[in-house]
Amino acid sequence: MSDVPEVRAPVVTPVRVVIALCLVAPFVALLWVGSYAKTDPAFIGIPFFYWYQMLWVLISTALTMTAYTLWQRDQRARRGGAR
């Protein structure tokens, strides 16, 4: 036996799929410009184009925090509950 640790292949789990969706959703939403390239509906005088993007700043923050929390939980579970 050697002292080299065994390398496990990455595993696709439902949690990791949710993490990936949380990280990909803002890219899809903002790169699909045709879906929000309009002025109506305006919100407190701000055209839709602008407030939609600013809303995604907040949504992206929440999704990134969710992905990070899920990733930390997944890593702890894979290590066998250490920490």
PDB file of N, CA, C and O in Angstrom:
ATOM      1  N   MET A   1       0.840  -1.181   0.000  1.00  0.00           N
ATOM      2  CA  MET A   1       0.000   0.000   0.000  1.00  0.00           C
ATOM      3  C   MET A   1       0.883   1.241   0.000  1.00  0.00           C
ATOM      4  O   MET A   1       1.902   1.303   0.650  1.00  0.00           O
ATOM      5  N   SER A   2       0.439   2.227  -0.730  1.00  0.00           N
ATOM      6  CA  SER A   2       1.188   3.476  -0.781  1.00  0.00           C
ATOM      7  C   SER A   2       0.534   4.504   0.129  1.00  0.00           C
ATOM      8  O   SER A   2      -0.585   4.344   0.600  1.00  0.00           O
ATOM      9  N   ASP A   3       1.252   5.588   0.370  1.00  0.00           N
ATOM     10  CA  ASP A   3       0.746   6.656   1.220  1.00  0.00           C
ATOM     11  C   ASP A   3      -0.047   7.701   0.441  1.00  0.00           C
ATOM     12  O   ASP A   3      -0.463   8.702   0.991  1.00  0.00           O
ATOM     13  N   VAL A   4      -0.257   7.448  -0.831  1.00  0.00           N
ATOM     14  CA  VAL A   4      -1.003   8.383  -1.663  1.00  0.00           C
ATOM     15  C   VAL A   4      -2.493   8.232  -1.356  1.00  0.00           C
ATOM     16  O   VAL A   4      -3.029   7.130  -1.412  1.00  0.00           O
ATOM     17  N   PRO A   5      -3.166   9.358  -1.015  1.00  0.00           N
ATOM     18  CA  PRO A   5      -4.602   9.249  -0.725  1.00  0.00           C
ATOM     19  C   PRO A   5      -5.382   8.877  -1.973  1.00  0.00           C
ATOM     20  O   PRO A   5      -5.020   9.229  -3.090  1.00  0.00           O
ATOM     21  N   GLU A   6      -6.455   8.157  -1.752  1.00  0.00           N
ATOM     22  CA  GLU A   6      -7.314   7.728  -2.852  1.00  0.00           C
ATOM     23  C   GLU A   6      -8.081   8.924  -3.392  1.00  0.00           C
ATOM     24  O   GLU A   6      -8.681   9.697  -2.649  1.00  0.00           O
ATOM     25  N   VAL A   7      -8.068   9.102  -4.690  1.00  0.00           N
ATOM     26  CA  VAL A   7      -8.760  10.222  -5.327  1.00  0.00           C
ATOM     27  C   VAL A   7     -10.119   9.736  -5.806  1.00  0.00           C
ATOM     28  O   VAL A   7     -10.213   8.793  -6.582  1.00  0.00           O
ATOM     29  N   ARG A   8     -11.158  10.392  -5.314  1.00  0.00           N
ATOM     30  CA  ARG A   8     -12.516  10.038  -5.719  1.00  0.00           C
ATOM     31  C   ARG A   8     -12.963  10.925  -6.861  1.00  0.00           C
ATOM     32  O   ARG A   8     -12.678  12.109  -6.886  1.00  0.00           O
ATOM     33  N   ALA A   9     -13.677  10.346  -7.782  1.00  0.00           N
ATOM     34  CA  ALA A   9     -14.232  11.118  -8.894  1.00  0.00           C
ATOM     35  C   ALA A   9     -15.355  12.021  -8.383  1.00  0.00           C
ATOM     36  O   ALA A   9     -16.040  11.681  -7.423  1.00  0.00           O
ATOM     37  N   PRO A  10     -15.535  13.176  -9.006  1.00  0.00           N
ATOM     38  CA  PRO A  10     -16.636  14.042  -8.593  1.00  0.00           C
ATOM     39  C   PRO A  10     -17.974  13.330  -8.746  1.00  0.00           C
ATOM     40  O   PRO A  10     -18.183  12.576  -9.682  1.00  0.00           O
ATOM     41  N   VAL A  11     -18.849  13.599  -7.826  1.00  0.00           N
ATOM     42  CA  VAL A  11     -20.164  12.964  -7.824  1.00  0.00           C
ATOM     43  C   VAL A  11     -21.225  14.029  -8.076  1.00  0.00           C
ATOM     44  O   VAL A  11     -21.222  15.075  -7.441  1.00  0.00           O
ATOM     45  N   VAL A  12     -22.116  13.748  -8.996  1.00  0.00           N
ATOM     46  CA  VAL A  12     -23.228  14.663  -9.250  1.00  0.00           C
ATOM     47  C   VAL A  12     -24.370  14.258  -8.332  1.00  0.00           C
ATOM     48  O   VAL A  12     -24.905  13.164  -8.444  1.00  0.00           O
ATOM     49  N   THR A  13     -24.707  15.157  -7.429  1.00  0.00           N
ATOM     50  CA  THR A  13     -25.795  14.911  -6.488  1.00  0.00           C
ATOM     51  C   THR A  13     -26.865  15.981  -6.702  1.00  0.00           C
ATOM     52  O   THR A  13     -26.596  17.022  -7.305  1.00  0.00           O
ATOM     53  N   PRO A  14     -28.054  15.758  -6.202  1.00  0.00           N
ATOM     54  CA  PRO A  14     -29.096  16.788  -6.326  1.00  0.00           C
ATOM     55  C   PRO A  14     -28.683  18.126  -5.703  1.00  0.00           C
ATOM     56  O   PRO A  14     -29.012  19.184  -6.246  1.00  0.00           O
ATOM     57  N   VAL A  15     -27.949  18.081  -4.605  1.00  0.00           N
ATOM     58  CA  VAL A  15     -27.505  19.319  -3.965  1.00  0.00           C
ATOM     59  C   VAL A  15     -26.570  20.080  -4.891  1.00  0.00           C
ATOM     60  O   VAL A  15     -26.662  21.304  -5.034  1.00  0.00           O
ATOM     61  N   ARG A  16     -25.673  19.369  -5.544  1.00  0.00           N
ATOM     62  CA  ARG A  16     -24.739  20.031  -6.454  1.00  0.00           C
ATOM     63  C   ARG A  16     -25.440  20.570  -7.691  1.00  0.00           C
ATOM     64  O   ARG A  16     -25.030  21.586  -8.248  1.00  0.00           O
ATOM     65  N   VAL A  17     -26.505  19.932  -8.117  1.00  0.00           N
ATOM     66  CA  VAL A  17     -27.288  20.451  -9.240  1.00  0.00           C
ATOM     67  C   VAL A  17     -27.963  21.758  -8.827  1.00  0.00           C
ATOM     68  O   VAL A  17     -27.978  22.732  -9.585  1.00  0.00           O
ATOM     69  N   VAL A  18     -28.494  21.818  -7.609  1.00  0.00           N
ATOM     70  CA  VAL A  18     -29.123  23.040  -7.107  1.00  0.00           C
ATOM     71  C   VAL A  18     -28.072  24.151  -7.006  1.00  0.00           C
ATOM     72  O   VAL A  18     -28.337  25.305  -7.366  1.00  0.00           O
ATOM     73  N   ILE A  19     -26.883  23.814  -6.530  1.00  0.00           N
ATOM     74  CA  ILE A  19     -25.797  24.796  -6.445  1.00  0.00           C
ATOM     75  C   ILE A  19     -25.492  25.354  -7.828  1.00  0.00           C
ATOM     76  O   ILE A  19     -25.359  26.573  -8.012  1.00  0.00           O
ATOM     77  N   ALA A  20     -25.377  24.482  -8.805  1.00  0.00           N
ATOM     78  CA  ALA A  20     -25.082  24.919 -10.172  1.00  0.00           C
ATOM     79  C   ALA A  20     -26.193  25.813 -10.716  1.00  0.00           C
ATOM     80  O   ALA A  20     -25.918  26.841 -11.353  1.00  0.00           O
ATOM     81  N   LEU A  21     -27.433  25.459 -10.464  1.00  0.00           N
ATOM     82  CA  LEU A  21     -28.550  26.284 -10.932  1.00  0.00           C
ATOM     83  C   LEU A  21     -28.545  27.659 -10.272  1.00  0.00           C
ATOM     84  O   LEU A  21     -28.840  28.661 -10.925  1.00  0.00           O
ATOM     85  N   CYS A  22     -28.204  27.698  -8.988  1.00  0.00           N
ATOM     86  CA  CYS A  22     -28.121  28.983  -8.287  1.00  0.00           C
ATOM     87  C   CYS A  22     -27.057  29.885  -8.900  1.00  0.00           C
ATOM     88  O   CYS A  22     -27.221  31.106  -8.950  1.00  0.00           O
ATOM     89  N   LEU A  23     -25.965  29.295  -9.355  1.00  0.00           N
ATOM     90  CA  LEU A  23     -24.880  30.091  -9.913  1.00  0.00           C
ATOM     91  C   LEU A  23     -25.080  30.436 -11.389  1.00  0.00           C
ATOM     92  O   LEU A  23     -24.579  31.457 -11.865  1.00  0.00           O
ATOM     93  N   VAL A  24     -25.839  29.625 -12.111  1.00  0.00           N
ATOM     94  CA  VAL A  24     -26.047  29.868 -13.539  1.00  0.00           C
ATOM     95  C   VAL A  24     -27.235  30.790 -13.804  1.00  0.00           C
ATOM     96  O   VAL A  24     -27.240  31.537 -14.795  1.00  0.00           O
ATOM     97  N   ALA A  25     -28.228  30.778 -12.941  1.00  0.00           N
ATOM     98  CA  ALA A  25     -29.459  31.545 -13.161  1.00  0.00           C
ATOM     99  C   ALA A  25     -29.220  33.030 -13.444  1.00  0.00           C
ATOM    100  O   ALA A  25     -29.801  33.580 -14.394  1.00  0.00           O
ATOM    101  N   PRO A  26     -28.368  33.730 -12.673  1.00  0.00           N
ATOM    102  CA  PRO A  26     -28.146  35.156 -12.987  1.00  0.00           C
ATOM    103  C   PRO A  26     -27.533  35.378 -14.369  1.00  0.00           C
ATOM    104  O   PRO A  26     -27.878  36.348 -15.051  1.00  0.00           O
ATOM    105  N   PHE A  27     -26.639  34.506 -14.796  1.00  0.00           N
ATOM    106  CA  PHE A  27     -26.039  34.651 -16.117  1.00  0.00           C
ATOM    107  C   PHE A  27     -27.104  34.524 -17.205  1.00  0.00           C
ATOM    108  O   PHE A  27     -27.150  35.338 -18.132  1.00  0.00           O
ATOM    109  N   VAL A  28     -27.928  33.524 -17.082  1.00  0.00           N
ATOM    110  CA  VAL A  28     -28.972  33.307 -18.088  1.00  0.00           C
ATOM    111  C   VAL A  28     -29.935  34.491 -18.106  1.00  0.00           C
ATOM    112  O   VAL A  28     -30.282  35.007 -19.175  1.00  0.00           O
ATOM    113  N   ALA A  29     -30.340  34.927 -16.929  1.00  0.00           N
ATOM    114  CA  ALA A  29     -31.321  36.007 -16.842  1.00  0.00           C
ATOM    115  C   ALA A  29     -30.784  37.313 -17.417  1.00  0.00           C
ATOM    116  O   ALA A  29     -31.523  38.060 -18.065  1.00  0.00           O
ATOM    117  N   LEU A  30     -29.504  37.597 -17.210  1.00  0.00           N
ATOM    118  CA  LEU A  30     -28.963  38.876 -17.666  1.00  0.00           C
ATOM    119  C   LEU A  30     -28.358  38.818 -19.072  1.00  0.00           C
ATOM    120  O   LEU A  30     -28.245  39.849 -19.730  1.00  0.00           O
ATOM    121  N   LEU A  31     -27.970  37.650 -19.529  1.00  0.00           N
ATOM    122  CA  LEU A  31     -27.441  37.564 -20.884  1.00  0.00           C
ATOM    123  C   LEU A  31     -28.547  37.474 -21.940  1.00  0.00           C
ATOM    124  O   LEU A  31     -28.296  37.701 -23.118  1.00  0.00           O
ATOM    125  N   TRP A  32     -29.748  37.166 -21.518  1.00  0.00           N
ATOM    126  CA  TRP A  32     -30.898  37.131 -22.419  1.00  0.00           C
ATOM    127  C   TRP A  32     -31.531  38.528 -22.441  1.00  0.00           C
ATOM    128  O   TRP A  32     -32.605  38.782 -21.915  1.00  0.00           O
ATOM    129  N   VAL A  33     -30.839  39.450 -23.072  1.00  0.00           N
ATOM    130  CA  VAL A  33     -31.205  40.860 -23.046  1.00  0.00           C
ATOM    131  C   VAL A  33     -32.567  41.117 -23.669  1.00  0.00           C
ATOM    132  O   VAL A  33     -33.311  41.992 -23.212  1.00  0.00           O
ATOM    133  N   GLY A  34     -32.930  40.355 -24.664  1.00  0.00           N
ATOM    134  CA  GLY A  34     -34.221  40.559 -25.318  1.00  0.00           C
ATOM    135  C   GLY A  34     -35.408  40.432 -24.381  1.00  0.00           C
ATOM    136  O   GLY A  34     -36.469  40.997 -24.637  1.00  0.00           O
ATOM    137  N   SER A  35     -35.229  39.720 -23.280  1.00  0.00           N
ATOM    138  CA  SER A  35     -36.337  39.536 -22.340  1.00  0.00           C
ATOM    139  C   SER A  35     -36.611  40.770 -21.490  1.00  0.00           C
ATOM    140  O   SER A  35     -37.697  40.926 -20.942  1.00  0.00           O
ATOM    141  N   TYR A  36     -35.636  41.677 -21.385  1.00  0.00           N
ATOM    142  CA  TYR A  36     -35.843  42.855 -20.545  1.00  0.00           C
ATOM    143  C   TYR A  36     -35.453  44.166 -21.224  1.00  0.00           C
ATOM    144  O   TYR A  36     -35.395  45.211 -20.569  1.00  0.00           O
ATOM    145  N   ALA A  37     -35.250  44.159 -22.513  1.00  0.00           N
ATOM    146  CA  ALA A  37     -34.897  45.372 -23.248  1.00  0.00           C
ATOM    147  C   ALA A  37     -36.160  46.155 -23.599  1.00  0.00           C
ATOM    148  O   ALA A  37     -36.566  46.254 -24.755  1.00  0.00           O
ATOM    149  N   LYS A  38     -36.765  46.728 -22.574  1.00  0.00           N
ATOM    150  CA  LYS A  38     -37.979  47.524 -22.767  1.00  0.00           C
ATOM    151  C   LYS A  38     -38.068  48.555 -21.650  1.00  0.00           C
ATOM    152  O   LYS A  38     -37.346  48.462 -20.654  1.00  0.00           O
ATOM    153  N   THR A  39     -38.946  49.503 -21.801  1.00  0.00           N
ATOM    154  CA  THR A  39     -39.062  50.556 -20.794  1.00  0.00           C
ATOM    155  C   THR A  39     -40.231  50.340 -19.842  1.00  0.00           C
ATOM    156  O   THR A  39     -40.212  50.833 -18.720  1.00  0.00           O
ATOM    157  N   ASP A  40     -41.259  49.628 -20.291  1.00  0.00           N
ATOM    158  CA  ASP A  40     -42.425  49.395 -19.434  1.00  0.00           C
ATOM    159  C   ASP A  40     -42.380  48.005 -18.853  1.00  0.00           C
ATOM    160  O   ASP A  40     -41.932  47.069 -19.519  1.00  0.00           O
ATOM    161  N   PRO A  41     -42.792  47.760 -17.662  1.00  0.00           N
ATOM    162  CA  PRO A  41     -43.379  48.689 -16.708  1.00  0.00           C
ATOM    163  C   PRO A  41     -42.303  49.467 -15.951  1.00  0.00           C
ATOM    164  O   PRO A  41     -41.292  48.919 -15.553  1.00  0.00           O
ATOM    165  N   ALA A  42     -42.569  50.719 -15.763  1.00  0.00           N
ATOM    166  CA  ALA A  42     -41.660  51.576 -14.995  1.00  0.00           C
ATOM    167  C   ALA A  42     -41.978  51.413 -13.511  1.00  0.00           C
ATOM    168  O   ALA A  42     -43.118  51.157 -13.119  1.00  0.00           O
ATOM    169  N   PHE A  43     -40.959  51.523 -12.698  1.00  0.00           N
ATOM    170  CA  PHE A  43     -41.119  51.421 -11.238  1.00  0.00           C
ATOM    171  C   PHE A  43     -40.578  52.703 -10.637  1.00  0.00           C
ATOM    172  O   PHE A  43     -39.390  52.999 -10.782  1.00  0.00           O
ATOM    173  N   ILE A  44     -41.429  53.456  -9.990  1.00  0.00           N
ATOM    174  CA  ILE A  44     -41.135  54.788  -9.445  1.00  0.00           C
ATOM    175  C   ILE A  44     -40.337  55.651 -10.437  1.00  0.00           C
ATOM    176  O   ILE A  44     -39.377  56.327 -10.084  1.00  0.00           O
ATOM    177  N   GLY A  45     -40.753  55.603 -11.683  1.00  0.00           N
ATOM    178  CA  GLY A  45     -40.139  56.412 -12.719  1.00  0.00           C
ATOM    179  C   GLY A  45     -38.892  55.815 -13.349  1.00  0.00           C
ATOM    180  O   GLY A  45     -38.302  56.417 -14.249  1.00  0.00           O
ATOM    181  N   ILE A  46     -38.458  54.648 -12.889  1.00  0.00           N
ATOM    182  CA  ILE A  46     -37.255  54.000 -13.429  1.00  0.00           C
ATOM    183  C   ILE A  46     -37.698  52.975 -14.473  1.00  0.00           C
ATOM    184  O   ILE A  46     -38.515  52.109 -14.172  1.00  0.00           O
ATOM    185  N   PRO A  47     -37.157  53.071 -15.697  1.00  0.00           N
ATOM    186  CA  PRO A  47     -37.543  52.116 -16.742  1.00  0.00           C
ATOM    187  C   PRO A  47     -37.211  50.667 -16.340  1.00  0.00           C
ATOM    188  O   PRO A  47     -36.268  50.410 -15.598  1.00  0.00           O
ATOM    189  N   PHE A  48     -38.003  49.757 -16.871  1.00  0.00           N
ATOM    190  CA  PHE A  48     -37.864  48.338 -16.561  1.00  0.00           C
ATOM    191  C   PHE A  48     -36.438  47.836 -16.769  1.00  0.00           C
ATOM    192  O   PHE A  48     -35.910  47.070 -15.975  1.00  0.00           O
ATOM    193  N   PHE A  49     -35.800  48.270 -17.861  1.00  0.00           N
ATOM    194  CA  PHE A  49     -34.446  47.831 -18.200  1.00  0.00           C
ATOM    195  C   PHE A  49     -33.485  48.006 -17.028  1.00  0.00           C
ATOM    196  O   PHE A  49     -32.667  47.137 -16.743  1.00  0.00           O
ATOM    197  N   TYR A  50     -33.592  49.126 -16.338  1.00  0.00           N
ATOM    198  CA  TYR A  50     -32.662  49.419 -15.242  1.00  0.00           C
ATOM    199  C   TYR A  50     -33.035  48.713 -13.947  1.00  0.00           C
ATOM    200  O   TYR A  50     -32.193  48.150 -13.263  1.00  0.00           O
ATOM    201  N   TRP A  51     -34.317  48.781 -13.570  1.00  0.00           N
ATOM    202  CA  TRP A  51     -34.652  48.176 -12.279  1.00  0.00           C
ATOM    203  C   TRP A  51     -34.593  46.661 -12.316  1.00  0.00           C
ATOM    204  O   TRP A  51     -34.338  46.015 -11.292  1.00  0.00           O
ATOM    205  N   TYR A  52     -34.795  46.071 -13.488  1.00  0.00           N
ATOM    206  CA  TYR A  52     -34.653  44.618 -13.626  1.00  0.00           C
ATOM    207  C   TYR A  52     -33.213  44.196 -13.324  1.00  0.00           C
ATOM    208  O   TYR A  52     -32.966  43.234 -12.592  1.00  0.00           O
ATOM    209  N   GLN A  53     -32.260  44.938 -13.873  1.00  0.00           N
ATOM    210  CA  GLN A  53     -30.851  44.616 -13.622  1.00  0.00           C
ATOM    211  C   GLN A  53     -30.477  44.828 -12.156  1.00  0.00           C
ATOM    212  O   GLN A  53     -29.734  44.025 -11.580  1.00  0.00           O
ATOM    213  N   MET A  54     -30.955  45.887 -11.558  1.00  0.00           N
ATOM    214  CA  MET A  54     -30.650  46.147 -10.141  1.00  0.00           C
ATOM    215  C   MET A  54     -31.303  45.095  -9.235  1.00  0.00           C
ATOM    216  O   MET A  54     -30.723  44.695  -8.233  1.00  0.00           O
ATOM    217  N   LEU A  55     -32.467  44.634  -9.611  1.00  0.00           N
ATOM    218  CA  LEU A  55     -33.116  43.565  -8.852  1.00  0.00           C
ATOM    219  C   LEU A  55     -32.277  42.300  -8.898  1.00  0.00           C
ATOM    220  O   LEU A  55     -32.138  41.593  -7.897  1.00  0.00           O
ATOM    221  N   TRP A  56     -31.670  42.027 -10.049  1.00  0.00           N
ATOM    222  CA  TRP A  56     -30.830  40.833 -10.172  1.00  0.00           C
ATOM    223  C   TRP A  56     -29.555  40.928  -9.346  1.00  0.00           C
ATOM    224  O   TRP A  56     -28.965  39.909  -9.003  1.00  0.00           O
ATOM    225  N   VAL A  57     -29.106  42.119  -9.018  1.00  0.00           N
ATOM    226  CA  VAL A  57     -27.962  42.248  -8.102  1.00  0.00           C
ATOM    227  C   VAL A  57     -28.332  41.636  -6.757  1.00  0.00           C
ATOM    228  O   VAL A  57     -27.567  40.850  -6.177  1.00  0.00           O
ATOM    229  N   LEU A  58     -29.520  41.957  -6.260  1.00  0.00           N
ATOM    230  CA  LEU A  58     -29.976  41.405  -4.975  1.00  0.00           C
ATOM    231  C   LEU A  58     -30.250  39.905  -5.080  1.00  0.00           C
ATOM    232  O   LEU A  58     -29.872  39.133  -4.192  1.00  0.00           O
ATOM    233  N   ILE A  59     -30.909  39.499  -6.160  1.00  0.00           N
ATOM    234  CA  ILE A  59     -31.212  38.081  -6.351  1.00  0.00           C
ATOM    235  C   ILE A  59     -29.924  37.274  -6.471  1.00  0.00           C
ATOM    236  O   ILE A  59     -29.796  36.189  -5.882  1.00  0.00           O
ATOM    237  N   SER A  60     -28.946  37.795  -7.201  1.00  0.00           N
ATOM    238  CA  SER A  60     -27.663  37.098  -7.365  1.00  0.00           C
ATOM    239  C   SER A  60     -26.944  36.937  -6.033  1.00  0.00           C
ATOM    240  O   SER A  60     -26.329  35.898  -5.775  1.00  0.00           O
ATOM    241  N   THR A  61     -27.014  37.954  -5.207  1.00  0.00           N
ATOM    242  CA  THR A  61     -26.404  37.865  -3.877  1.00  0.00           C
ATOM    243  C   THR A  61     -27.046  36.750  -3.063  1.00  0.00           C
ATOM    244  O   THR A  61     -26.347  35.934  -2.459  1.00  0.00           O
ATOM    245  N   ALA A  62     -28.365  36.696  -3.072  1.00  0.00           N
ATOM    246  CA  ALA A  62     -29.073  35.654  -2.321  1.00  0.00           C
ATOM    247  C   ALA A  62     -28.764  34.261  -2.874  1.00  0.00           C
ATOM    248  O   ALA A  62     -28.539  33.315  -2.109  1.00  0.00           O
ATOM    249  N   LEU A  63     -28.727  34.131  -4.199  1.00  0.00           N
ATOM    250  CA  LEU A  63     -28.438  32.831  -4.800  1.00  0.00           C
ATOM    251  C   LEU A  63     -27.000  32.389  -4.531  1.00  0.00           C
ATOM    252  O   LEU A  63     -26.742  31.203  -4.293  1.00  0.00           O
ATOM    253  N   THR A  64     -26.058  33.325  -4.559  1.00  0.00           N
ATOM    254  CA  THR A  64     -24.665  32.988  -4.265  1.00  0.00           C
ATOM    255  C   THR A  64     -24.504  32.574  -2.814  1.00  0.00           C
ATOM    256  O   THR A  64     -23.787  31.615  -2.504  1.00  0.00           O
ATOM    257  N   MET A  65     -25.172  33.268  -1.908  1.00  0.00           N
ATOM    258  CA  MET A  65     -25.124  32.884  -0.487  1.00  0.00           C
ATOM    259  C   MET A  65     -25.730  31.495  -0.288  1.00  0.00           C
ATOM    260  O   MET A  65     -25.196  30.688   0.482  1.00  0.00           O
ATOM    261  N   THR A  66     -26.816  31.223  -0.968  1.00  0.00           N
ATOM    262  CA  THR A  66     -27.450  29.906  -0.883  1.00  0.00           C
ATOM    263  C   THR A  66     -26.520  28.825  -1.406  1.00  0.00           C
ATOM    264  O   THR A  66     -26.351  27.774  -0.777  1.00  0.00           O
ATOM    265  N   ALA A  67     -25.902  29.079  -2.555  1.00  0.00           N
ATOM    266  CA  ALA A  67     -24.976  28.103  -3.136  1.00  0.00           C
ATOM    267  C   ALA A  67     -23.804  27.851  -2.199  1.00  0.00           C
ATOM    268  O   ALA A  67     -23.384  26.702  -2.006  1.00  0.00           O
ATOM    269  N   TYR A  68     -23.262  28.894  -1.600  1.00  0.00           N
ATOM    270  CA  TYR A  68     -22.133  28.747  -0.685  1.00  0.00           C
ATOM    271  C   TYR A  68     -22.525  27.924   0.545  1.00  0.00           C
ATOM    272  O   TYR A  68     -21.788  27.026   0.964  1.00  0.00           O
ATOM    273  N   THR A  69     -23.676  28.215   1.103  1.00  0.00           N
ATOM    274  CA  THR A  69     -24.145  27.476   2.269  1.00  0.00           C
ATOM    275  C   THR A  69     -24.352  25.997   1.934  1.00  0.00           C
ATOM    276  O   THR A  69     -23.933  25.122   2.698  1.00  0.00           O
ATOM    277  N   LEU A  70     -24.974  25.727   0.794  1.00  0.00           N
ATOM    278  CA  LEU A  70     -25.179  24.339   0.371  1.00  0.00           C
ATOM    279  C   LEU A  70     -23.848  23.641   0.116  1.00  0.00           C
ATOM    280  O   LEU A  70     -23.685  22.460   0.436  1.00  0.00           O
ATOM    281  N   TRP A  71     -22.897  24.355  -0.467  1.00  0.00           N
ATOM    282  CA  TRP A  71     -21.578  23.766  -0.738  1.00  0.00           C
ATOM    283  C   TRP A  71     -20.866  23.414   0.565  1.00  0.00           C
ATOM    284  O   TRP A  71     -20.287  22.332   0.687  1.00  0.00           O
ATOM    285  N   GLN A  72     -20.901  24.315   1.535  1.00  0.00           N
ATOM    286  CA  GLN A  72     -20.269  24.041   2.831  1.00  0.00           C
ATOM    287  C   GLN A  72     -20.908  22.822   3.489  1.00  0.00           C
ATOM    288  O   GLN A  72     -20.213  21.960   4.030  1.00  0.00           O
ATOM    289  N   ARG A  73     -22.222  22.744   3.458  1.00  0.00           N
ATOM    290  CA  ARG A  73     -22.938  21.611   4.051  1.00  0.00           C
ATOM    291  C   ARG A  73     -22.578  20.312   3.333  1.00  0.00           C
ATOM    292  O   ARG A  73     -22.366  19.276   3.965  1.00  0.00           O
ATOM    293  N   ASP A  74     -22.482  20.366   1.993  1.00  0.00           N
ATOM    294  CA  ASP A  74     -22.135  19.194   1.208  1.00  0.00           C
ATOM    295  C   ASP A  74     -20.718  18.725   1.526  1.00  0.00           C
ATOM    296  O   ASP A  74     -20.471  17.524   1.654  1.00  0.00           O
ATOM    297  N   GLN A  75     -19.802  19.671   1.654  1.00  0.00           N
ATOM    298  CA  GLN A  75     -18.414  19.298   1.957  1.00  0.00           C
ATOM    299  C   GLN A  75     -18.287  18.677   3.349  1.00  0.00           C
ATOM    300  O   GLN A  75     -17.541  17.724   3.547  1.00  0.00           O
ATOM    301  N   ARG A  76     -19.017  19.230   4.314  1.00  0.00           N
ATOM    302  CA  ARG A  76     -19.000  18.642   5.661  1.00  0.00           C
ATOM    303  C   ARG A  76     -19.551  17.228   5.644  1.00  0.00           C
ATOM    304  O   ARG A  76     -19.029  16.332   6.303  1.00  0.00           O
ATOM    305  N   ALA A  77     -20.603  17.001   4.878  1.00  0.00           N
ATOM    306  CA  ALA A  77     -21.208  15.665   4.797  1.00  0.00           C
ATOM    307  C   ALA A  77     -20.258  14.687   4.124  1.00  0.00           C
ATOM    308  O   ALA A  77     -20.171  13.534   4.515  1.00  0.00           O
ATOM    309  N   ARG A  78     -19.536  15.149   3.105  1.00  0.00           N
ATOM    310  CA  ARG A  78     -18.595  14.265   2.408  1.00  0.00           C
ATOM    311  C   ARG A  78     -17.393  13.914   3.282  1.00  0.00           C
ATOM    312  O   ARG A  78     -16.809  12.846   3.126  1.00  0.00           O
ATOM    313  N   ARG A  79     -17.014  14.804   4.185  1.00  0.00           N
ATOM    314  CA  ARG A  79     -15.899  14.517   5.093  1.00  0.00           C
ATOM    315  C   ARG A  79     -16.329  13.640   6.265  1.00  0.00           C
ATOM    316  O   ARG A  79     -15.524  13.307   7.098  1.00  0.00           O
ATOM    317  N   GLY A  80     -17.588  13.367   6.342  1.00  0.00           N
ATOM    318  CA  GLY A  80     -18.086  12.501   7.404  1.00  0.00           C
ATOM    319  C   GLY A  80     -18.519  13.244   8.643  1.00  0.00           C
ATOM    320  O   GLY A  80     -18.456  12.741   9.755  1.00  0.00           O
ATOM    321  N   GLY A  81     -18.944  14.470   8.451  1.00  0.00           N
ATOM    322  CA  GLY A  81     -19.457  15.232   9.582  1.00  0.00           C
ATOM    323  C   GLY A  81     -18.389  15.874  10.443  1.00  0.00           C
ATOM    324  O   GLY A  81     -18.683  16.357  11.522  1.00  0.00           O
ATOM    325  N   ALA A  82     -17.156  15.898   9.991  1.00  0.00           N
ATOM    326  CA  ALA A  82     -16.092  16.540  10.760  1.00  0.00           C
ATOM    327  C   ALA A  82     -16.352  18.032  10.822  1.00  0.00           C
ATOM    328  O   ALA A  82     -16.800  18.639   9.868  1.00  0.00           O
ATOM    329  N   ARG A  83     -16.086  18.639  11.951  1.00  0.00           N
ATOM    330  CA  ARG A  83     -16.283  20.060  12.257  1.00  0.00           C
ATOM    331  C   ARG A  83     -17.654  20.328  12.684  1.00  0.00           C
ATOM    332  O   ARG A  83     -18.661  20.355  12.388  1.00  0.00           O
TER     333      ARG A  83
END
